[in-house]
Amino acid sequence: MELRTDPVVTTLDMSESKDIGDGKSLEDDDDYESLPPTASLATHMTAGAVAGILEHTLMYPVDSVKTRMQSLQPDPKAQYRGVYEALSRIVRTEGLLRPMRGLNVTMLGAGPAHALYFACYERMKRSLSDMLQNGRNSHIANGLAGSLATVLHDAVMNPAEVVKQRMQMYNSPYRGLLDCVRTVSRAEGMAAFYRSYSTQLTMNIPFQAVHFITYELMQEQLNPRRSYQPTSHILSGAAAGAVSAAITTPLDVCKTLLNTQENVALSSLHISGHLSGMANAFRTVYRLGGLPAFFKGLQARIIYQMPSTAIAWSVYEFFKYFLTQQQLARAGGVGPS
């Protein structure tokens, strides 16, 4: 997606069909033309934070199901045939709010993580596009920018992921967020919160590279003028989420194992202590279930990612558009003082 904030682009198509104020179009407005051509860093960070929080909140129950379905040796009471069956059984047997357990830590992490993520992507994409394509859209620049943004995002989000996934598991022993943090840090040390970081990066860098490239390709087809078009953002986001989720599911299974340190599964292989490292995780997953084990939870992951990325991009684009228009109105002396 070309997240341009060129004022002419982000005014929908009003500059072609409507006159503003004293009868001049936006294209003829000298004050408008003198405004900065890009949205501010605060705009990207605010829009990104709102998008991240809404994305994770609205789809959190499906994320809980995905975590459980990726269990390599689940409790017989936590073996599910599909997403809907899992959700209905969890609510029926464990309570209405059980699929939302761990949401608080996710919201705490998602805001700052996505603020950094989108702000870094916007700035790096612009700089790399200038270097590689003289400012024109570059898929290489989009992929590289998404990968660099992921490093910042995961540094903030990884500890939240560890706590969240441990609280999502069936028969989770933790009473709440603080109890989980205290128990894990005492028993396993602070390193436990970053045990899956290398695996998470190994998964998320290709995930985000594919994600951004797919999104940009879809935008070229659906929204070649790169104006604010909610439908194109939703469809492009959904397609990007589905493709990238399917490709990186094996790595997500390994990440879940490292985050949860699934005791029953590790004990069955006589693994003592704590599992660490991507290579060890791959070997363990293969020993426990062969190649099919790497695709556990695939359906739930795609069902989660499609609407999640659609929500994230549509909300991000809306808030970026809205905040930019407010900024332009204030700078141009129109609207409330």
mmCIF file of N, CA and C in Angstrom, residues 60 102-110 157 159-161 163-165 167 177 181:
data_model
loop_
_atom_site.group_PDB
_atom_site.id
_atom_site.type_symbol
_atom_site.label_atom_id
_atom_site.label_comp_id
_atom_site.label_asym_id
_atom_site.label_seq_id
_atom_site.Cartn_x
_atom_site.Cartn_y
_atom_site.Cartn_z
ATOM 1 N N TYR A 60 -9.573 -10.891 19.301
ATOM 2 C CA TYR A 60 -8.874 -11.621 20.358
ATOM 3 C C TYR A 60 -9.439 -13.024 20.628
ATOM 4 N N GLY A 102 -6.236 -12.442 29.044
ATOM 5 C CA GLY A 102 -4.956 -11.987 28.529
ATOM 6 C C GLY A 102 -5.063 -10.778 27.621
ATOM 7 N N LEU A 103 -6.296 -10.311 27.383
ATOM 8 C CA LEU A 103 -6.484 -9.164 26.492
ATOM 9 C C LEU A 103 -5.834 -7.905 27.048
ATOM 10 N N ASN A 104 -5.850 -7.748 28.386
ATOM 11 C CA ASN A 104 -5.306 -6.515 28.972
ATOM 12 C C ASN A 104 -3.834 -6.318 28.636
ATOM 13 N N VAL A 105 -3.033 -7.372 28.719
ATOM 14 C CA VAL A 105 -1.610 -7.225 28.409
ATOM 15 C C VAL A 105 -1.394 -7.005 26.914
ATOM 16 N N THR A 106 -2.267 -7.579 26.103
ATOM 17 C CA THR A 106 -2.169 -7.372 24.656
ATOM 18 C C THR A 106 -2.435 -5.916 24.294
ATOM 19 N N MET A 107 -3.424 -5.316 24.927
ATOM 20 C CA MET A 107 -3.730 -3.909 24.660
ATOM 21 C C MET A 107 -2.596 -3.001 25.128
ATOM 22 N N LEU A 108 -1.990 -3.344 26.260
ATOM 23 C CA LEU A 108 -0.866 -2.551 26.763
ATOM 24 C C LEU A 108 0.314 -2.576 25.790
ATOM 25 N N GLY A 109 0.536 -3.731 25.158
ATOM 26 C CA GLY A 109 1.650 -3.858 24.226
ATOM 27 C C GLY A 109 1.331 -3.368 22.831
ATOM 28 N N ALA A 110 0.080 -3.565 22.402
ATOM 29 C CA ALA A 110 -0.283 -3.282 21.011
ATOM 30 C C ALA A 110 -0.219 -1.797 20.668
ATOM 31 N N MET A 157 6.417 -6.008 21.654
ATOM 32 C CA MET A 157 5.283 -6.920 21.735
ATOM 33 C C MET A 157 5.635 -8.301 22.267
ATOM 34 N N PRO A 159 7.280 -9.612 24.963
ATOM 35 C CA PRO A 159 6.901 -9.941 26.343
ATOM 36 C C PRO A 159 5.392 -10.052 26.535
ATOM 37 N N ALA A 160 4.638 -9.181 25.866
ATOM 38 C CA ALA A 160 3.179 -9.252 25.961
ATOM 39 C C ALA A 160 2.663 -10.550 25.353
ATOM 40 N N GLU A 161 3.283 -11.004 24.257
ATOM 41 C CA GLU A 161 2.890 -12.264 23.625
ATOM 42 C C GLU A 161 3.107 -13.452 24.566
ATOM 43 N N VAL A 163 3.146 -13.515 27.912
ATOM 44 C CA VAL A 163 2.135 -13.495 28.970
ATOM 45 C C VAL A 163 0.767 -13.856 28.405
ATOM 46 N N LYS A 164 0.422 -13.270 27.269
ATOM 47 C CA LYS A 164 -0.883 -13.521 26.655
ATOM 48 C C LYS A 164 -1.087 -14.995 26.355
ATOM 49 N N GLN A 165 -0.106 -15.627 25.717
ATOM 50 C CA GLN A 165 -0.293 -17.021 25.302
ATOM 51 C C GLN A 165 -0.317 -17.974 26.494
ATOM 52 N N MET A 167 -1.598 -17.242 29.364
ATOM 53 C CA MET A 167 -2.919 -17.069 29.963
ATOM 54 C C MET A 167 -4.028 -17.631 29.084
ATOM 55 N N LEU A 177 -2.666 -11.031 35.079
ATOM 56 C CA LEU A 177 -1.492 -10.482 34.404
ATOM 57 C C LEU A 177 -0.282 -10.395 35.331
ATOM 58 N N VAL A 181 3.327 -12.518 35.256
ATOM 59 C CA VAL A 181 4.636 -11.865 35.115
ATOM 60 C C VAL A 181 5.548 -12.245 36.272
#
